[in-house]
Coordinates of C-alpha atoms in Angstrom, one line a residue:
X66 CA -21.0 12.8 -0.2
X67 CA -20.0 9.2 -1.2
X68 CA -22.5 6.6 -2.3
X69 CA -21.2 4.1 0.3
X70 CA -20.4 1.4 -2.2
X71 CA -17.3 0.5 -0.3
X72 CA -17.5 -1.5 2.9
X73 CA -15.5 -0.3 5.9
X74 CA -13.2 -2.1 8.3
X75 CA -11.6 -1.0 11.6
X76 CA -8.0 0.1 11.4
X77 CA -6.2 -1.5 14.2
X78 CA -7.3 -0.1 17.6
X79 CA -7.6 3.5 16.3
X80 CA -11.3 3.5 16.1
X81 CA -11.0 4.6 12.5
X82 CA -13.4 2.9 10.1
X83 CA -11.6 2.9 6.7
X84 CA -12.9 1.8 3.3
X85 CA -11.6 -1.6 2.5
X86 CA -10.7 -0.3 -0.9
X87 CA -8.6 2.9 -0.4
X88 CA -6.7 5.0 -2.9
X89 CA -3.0 4.7 -3.3
X90 CA -1.6 8.1 -4.3
X91 CA 1.9 7.4 -5.4
X92 CA 1.0 8.0 -9.0
X93 CA -0.5 11.4 -8.2
X94 CA 3.1 12.6 -7.7
X95 CA 4.0 11.8 -11.3
X96 CA 6.1 8.8 -10.3
X97 CA 4.4 6.5 -12.8
X98 CA 4.7 9.0 -15.6
X99 CA 3.3 12.5 -16.1
X100 CA -0.2 13.2 -14.7
X101 CA -2.0 16.5 -15.2
X102 CA -3.5 18.4 -12.3
X103 CA -6.9 18.0 -13.8
X104 CA -6.6 14.2 -14.0
X105 CA -5.2 13.9 -10.4
X106 CA -8.0 16.0 -9.1
X107 CA -10.6 13.9 -11.1
X108 CA -9.2 10.7 -9.6
X109 CA -9.6 12.1 -6.0
X110 CA -13.1 13.4 -6.8
X111 CA -14.1 10.0 -8.1
X112 CA -12.8 8.2 -5.0
X113 CA -14.9 10.4 -2.8
X114 CA -18.0 9.7 -5.0
X115 CA -17.4 6.0 -4.7
X116 CA -17.3 6.2 -0.8
X117 CA -13.6 5.7 -0.5
X118 CA -12.5 7.4 2.7
X119 CA -8.9 6.2 3.0
X120 CA -6.0 7.8 1.1
X121 CA -2.4 6.7 1.3
X122 CA 0.4 9.0 0.3
X123 CA 4.0 10.0 1.3
X124 CA 6.1 13.1 1.6
X125 CA 8.3 11.9 -1.3
X126 CA 5.6 11.2 -3.9
X127 CA 6.3 13.9 -6.3
X128 CA 8.2 15.8 -3.6
X129 CA 5.0 16.6 -1.8
X130 CA 2.8 17.1 -4.8
X131 CA 0.6 14.1 -4.0
X132 CA 0.0 15.4 -0.4
X133 CA -0.8 18.9 -1.8
X134 CA -3.6 17.4 -4.1
X135 CA -5.1 15.6 -1.2
X136 CA -4.9 18.6 1.1
X137 CA -6.6 20.8 -1.5
X138 CA -9.4 18.5 -2.4
X139 CA -10.2 15.9 0.3
X140 CA -10.7 18.5 3.0
X141 CA -13.3 20.2 0.8
X142 CA -15.1 17.1 -0.4
X143 CA -14.8 14.7 2.6
X144 CA -13.2 16.4 5.6
X145 CA -13.7 13.3 7.7
X146 CA -11.7 11.2 5.4
X147 CA -8.6 9.5 6.7
X148 CA -5.2 10.4 5.1
X149 CA -2.2 8.2 5.8
X150 CA 1.2 9.6 4.9
X151 CA 4.8 8.5 5.5
X152 CA 8.2 9.5 6.8
X153 CA 11.6 8.1 6.1
X154 CA 12.7 8.2 2.5
X155 CA 13.3 11.9 1.8
X156 CA 16.7 13.2 0.9
X157 CA 18.7 14.0 4.0
X158 CA 16.6 11.5 6.0
X159 CA 17.3 8.2 4.3
X160 CA 19.3 6.2 5.1
X161 CA 20.9 7.6 8.2
X162 CA 19.5 11.1 8.9
X163 CA 16.8 10.0 11.3
X164 CA 16.2 12.1 14.5
X165 CA 13.3 13.4 16.5
X166 CA 14.0 16.9 15.0
X167 CA 14.0 15.6 11.5
X168 CA 10.8 13.6 12.2
X169 CA 9.0 16.6 13.7
X170 CA 10.1 18.9 10.8
X171 CA 8.9 16.4 8.3
X172 CA 5.5 16.1 10.0
X173 CA 5.0 19.9 10.1
X174 CA 5.7 20.1 6.3
X175 CA 3.2 17.3 5.7
X176 CA 0.7 19.1 7.8
X177 CA 1.1 22.2 5.7
X178 CA 0.6 20.3 2.5
X179 CA -2.3 18.3 3.8
X180 CA -3.8 21.3 5.5
X181 CA -4.3 19.4 8.7
X182 CA -3.3 20.2 12.3
X183 CA -2.8 16.5 13.2
X184 CA -1.9 13.7 10.8
X185 CA -4.4 10.7 11.0
X186 CA -1.8 8.1 10.5
X187 CA 2.0 8.4 10.0
X188 CA 3.8 5.4 8.7
X189 CA 7.5 4.7 8.7
X190 CA 8.4 4.5 5.0
X191 CA 10.5 1.4 4.3
X192 CA 13.3 2.5 6.5
X193 CA 16.5 0.4 7.1
X194 CA 16.0 -2.7 9.2
X195 CA 18.8 -1.6 11.6
X196 CA 17.0 1.8 12.3
X197 CA 13.9 -0.2 13.2
X198 CA 15.8 -2.5 15.4
X199 CA 17.5 0.3 17.3
X200 CA 13.9 1.3 18.4
X201 CA 14.7 5.0 19.0
X202 CA 12.5 5.9 16.1
X203 CA 9.4 4.4 17.8
X204 CA 10.1 6.5 20.9
X205 CA 10.3 9.6 18.7
X206 CA 6.9 8.6 17.2
X207 CA 5.4 8.4 20.7
X208 CA 6.8 11.9 21.4
X209 CA 5.1 13.5 18.4
X210 CA 1.9 11.6 19.1
X211 CA 1.9 12.9 22.7
X212 CA 2.5 16.4 21.2
X213 CA -0.6 16.0 19.1
X214 CA 1.2 16.1 15.8
X215 CA -0.1 12.7 14.8
X216 CA -3.1 10.6 15.9
X217 CA -1.6 7.2 15.3
X218 CA 1.5 5.6 13.8
X219 CA 2.3 2.5 11.7
X220 CA 5.0 1.2 9.4
X221 CA 5.4 0.3 5.8
X222 CA 7.9 -2.6 5.5
X223 CA 9.5 -4.6 2.8
X224 CA 10.5 -7.8 4.6
X225 CA 9.0 -10.1 7.2
X226 CA 11.9 -9.5 9.5
X227 CA 11.1 -5.8 9.5
X228 CA 7.4 -6.7 10.2
X229 CA 8.5 -8.8 13.2
X230 CA 10.5 -5.9 14.6
X231 CA 7.5 -3.6 14.3
X232 CA 5.1 -6.1 15.9
X233 CA 7.1 -5.9 19.1
X234 CA 5.6 -2.4 19.7
X235 CA 2.1 -2.7 21.2
X236 CA 1.1 0.9 20.2
X237 CA 1.8 0.3 16.5
X238 CA -1.6 0.6 14.8
X239 CA -0.8 -0.6 11.3
X240 CA 1.6 -2.5 9.0
X241 CA 1.7 -1.8 5.3
X242 CA 2.9 -4.7 3.3
X243 CA 3.1 -6.1 -0.2
X244 CA 0.5 -8.9 -0.5
X245 CA -1.0 -10.2 -3.7
X246 CA -1.3 -13.3 -5.8
X247 CA 2.4 -13.1 -6.5
X248 CA 3.4 -12.5 -2.9
X249 CA 1.4 -14.8 -0.6
X250 CA 3.8 -15.4 2.2
X251 CA 2.0 -13.2 4.8
X252 CA -0.9 -15.7 4.9
X253 CA 1.4 -18.0 6.9
X254 CA 4.0 -15.6 8.3
X255 CA 2.1 -12.6 9.5
X256 CA -1.7 -12.6 9.5
X257 CA -2.4 -14.5 12.7
X258 CA 0.1 -12.4 14.7
X259 CA -1.4 -9.2 13.3
X260 CA -4.9 -10.2 14.1
X261 CA -4.0 -11.3 17.7
X262 CA -2.4 -7.9 18.3
X263 CA -5.2 -6.0 16.5
X264 CA -2.8 -4.4 14.1
X265 CA -4.4 -3.2 10.8
X266 CA -2.9 -4.5 7.6
X267 CA -2.7 -2.1 4.7
X268 CA -1.9 -3.8 1.4
X269 CA 0.1 -2.0 -1.2
X270 CA 0.7 -3.2 -4.7
X271 CA -2.4 -5.3 -4.8
X272 CA -2.0 -5.6 -8.6
X273 CA 1.8 -5.9 -8.5
X274 CA 2.4 -2.6 -10.3
X275 CA -0.4 -3.4 -12.7
X276 CA 1.0 -6.9 -13.7
X277 CA -2.1 -8.5 -12.1
X278 CA -4.5 -6.4 -14.2
X279 CA -3.8 -8.9 -17.0
X280 CA -3.5 -6.1 -19.5
X281 CA 0.3 -6.1 -20.0
X282 CA 2.2 -7.9 -22.7
X283 CA 5.7 -8.2 -24.0
X284 CA 5.3 -5.0 -26.0
X285 CA 3.9 -2.8 -23.2
X286 CA 5.9 0.3 -22.9
X287 CA 6.3 2.5 -19.7
X288 CA 7.3 6.1 -19.5
X289 CA 10.9 6.9 -18.8
X290 CA 10.0 8.4 -15.4
X291 CA 7.8 5.3 -14.5
X292 CA 9.5 3.0 -11.9
X293 CA 8.2 0.1 -14.0
X294 CA 10.7 1.1 -16.5
X295 CA 13.8 2.2 -14.5
X296 CA 13.3 -0.1 -11.5
X297 CA 12.1 -3.3 -13.1
X298 CA 15.3 -5.0 -12.1
X299 CA 15.9 -3.0 -8.9
X300 CA 18.1 -0.3 -10.3
X301 CA 16.7 2.5 -8.1
X302 CA 15.2 0.8 -5.0
X303 CA 14.0 -2.6 -3.8
X304 CA 13.0 -4.7 -6.8
X305 CA 10.1 -6.0 -4.7
X306 CA 8.3 -2.7 -5.1
X307 CA 8.1 -3.2 -8.9
X308 CA 6.1 -6.1 -10.2
X309 CA 6.4 -7.6 -6.7
X310 CA 10.0 -8.7 -7.5
X311 CA 9.1 -11.0 -10.3
X312 CA 10.9 -10.6 -13.6
X313 CA 8.6 -9.0 -16.1
X314 CA 8.5 -11.8 -18.7
X315 CA 8.1 -14.5 -16.0
X316 CA 5.2 -12.4 -14.5
X317 CA 3.4 -12.4 -17.8
X318 CA 3.7 -16.2 -17.9
X319 CA 2.3 -16.5 -14.4
X320 CA -0.6 -14.2 -15.0
X321 CA -1.6 -16.2 -18.0
X322 CA -2.0 -19.2 -15.7
X323 CA -3.7 -17.2 -13.0
X324 CA -6.3 -15.9 -15.5
X325 CA -7.7 -19.5 -15.7
X326 CA -9.0 -19.1 -12.1
X327 CA -10.9 -15.8 -12.7
X328 CA -14.7 -16.4 -12.1
X329 CA -17.1 -15.3 -14.8
X330 CA -18.2 -11.7 -14.4
X331 CA -15.0 -10.4 -12.9
X332 CA -12.0 -8.8 -14.6
X333 CA -8.5 -10.2 -13.7
X334 CA -7.9 -7.0 -11.7
X335 CA -11.1 -7.3 -9.7
X336 CA -10.4 -11.0 -9.0
X337 CA -6.9 -10.2 -7.8
X338 CA -8.1 -7.5 -5.4
X339 CA -11.2 -9.5 -4.2
X340 CA -8.9 -12.4 -3.4
X341 CA -6.9 -10.1 -1.1
X342 CA -10.0 -8.8 0.7
X343 CA -11.1 -12.3 1.4
X344 CA -8.4 -12.5 4.1
X345 CA -9.9 -11.2 7.4
X346 CA -6.5 -9.9 8.6
X347 CA -6.5 -7.3 5.8
X348 CA -8.0 -3.9 6.6
X349 CA -7.7 -2.2 3.3
X350 CA -6.1 -2.4 -0.1
X351 CA -4.6 0.8 -1.7
X352 CA -4.6 0.3 -5.5
X353 CA -3.4 3.3 -7.5
X354 CA -5.5 4.8 -10.3
X355 CA -4.6 7.1 -13.1
X356 CA -8.2 7.8 -14.3
X357 CA -11.6 8.1 -12.7
X358 CA -12.8 5.0 -14.4
X359 CA -10.1 3.0 -12.8
X360 CA -11.1 4.3 -9.4
X361 CA -14.7 3.2 -10.1
X362 CA -13.6 -0.3 -11.2
X363 CA -11.5 -0.6 -8.1
X364 CA -14.2 0.5 -5.7
X365 CA -16.6 -2.1 -7.2
X366 CA -14.4 -4.9 -5.8
X367 CA -15.9 -4.3 -2.4
X368 CA -19.2 -5.6 -3.7
X369 CA -17.8 -8.6 -5.6
X370 CA -18.6 -12.1 -4.2
X371 CA -16.1 -13.9 -2.0
X372 CA -13.8 -16.2 -4.0
X373 CA -14.5 -19.9 -3.6
X374 CA -12.2 -21.5 -0.9
X375 CA -11.2 -24.2 -3.3
X376 CA -9.8 -21.5 -5.7
X377 CA -7.9 -20.0 -2.7
X378 CA -6.4 -23.4 -1.9
X379 CA -5.4 -24.0 -5.5
X380 CA -3.8 -20.5 -5.9
X381 CA -1.8 -20.9 -2.6
X382 CA -0.5 -24.3 -3.8
X383 CA 0.5 -22.7 -7.2
X384 CA 2.3 -19.9 -5.4
X385 CA 4.3 -22.3 -3.2
X386 CA 5.3 -24.5 -6.2
X387 CA 5.6 -22.1 -9.1
X388 CA 5.8 -18.5 -8.0
X389 CA 7.7 -18.0 -4.8
X390 CA 11.0 -19.3 -6.2
X391 CA 11.0 -16.5 -8.8
X392 CA 10.8 -13.6 -6.3
X393 CA 14.0 -11.6 -6.5
X394 CA 14.0 -9.8 -3.1
X395 CA 14.2 -10.8 0.6
X396 CA 11.0 -12.1 2.0

């Protein structure tokens, strides 16, 4: 049904060809402020129209509401689409309730909401470093994969130490990381290893919670239920998940400088996402969208020209000298 505007890339060794611009579905659970069912469904419908075939969600986004929207619509509109969900942050599981039984029960609930007999990709959801290091959870993932409950597994991580732990498992298919103009460390620390092991890289927060859209200012207000309001200083979970760990006012200053590098004919948001896709190690970016028009704008990034290497070099140097020191979370 899609008009195939979006180029596809191979996800790890799964054989799955995923759109290099996917749809992040955190916001469909209402975690960025209220969203109506009509709007949520229109966002998903627009994604399908644009040729987006990769949807990233989690059991805790809106307590399963995000998964329910996808289960209802994607299976009707694009049954071959790939839906990635997550395990590990639900009440009773995080931070120390992990077990094979808990994992299996979580998967079955997700299967019900997504209306699928087997999950395409199950990702560990920013679980504690020590749980990763204990390695039992990877054995449990292999069990549920052998049982046919999931087709492949990966991990969503917050730090490079966690990424390194996950890379020790040869059957891991994907790593979901924060990577954007404000968080460039993976270029040196991760990408070569991931490519050598044929592990797909899924990039979340490509716009740093919207900061890199270039549309925010000192007077921008966020809903009380929006993590950009209540977690901007890490009050609820890792501060790295909100504005990529940069203090809001400092982020605005940095973005004003970054805007000077945006080529003519691109928006700041499109430039920020195109810059990410220029890195061969990246499989897909998963920007969120709260309107169909945002989905369309995001999808167009796939067709934008590659950013000049000189600009890449300049922005990496700027990151090393002026941005990295302001990140307020472990890298």
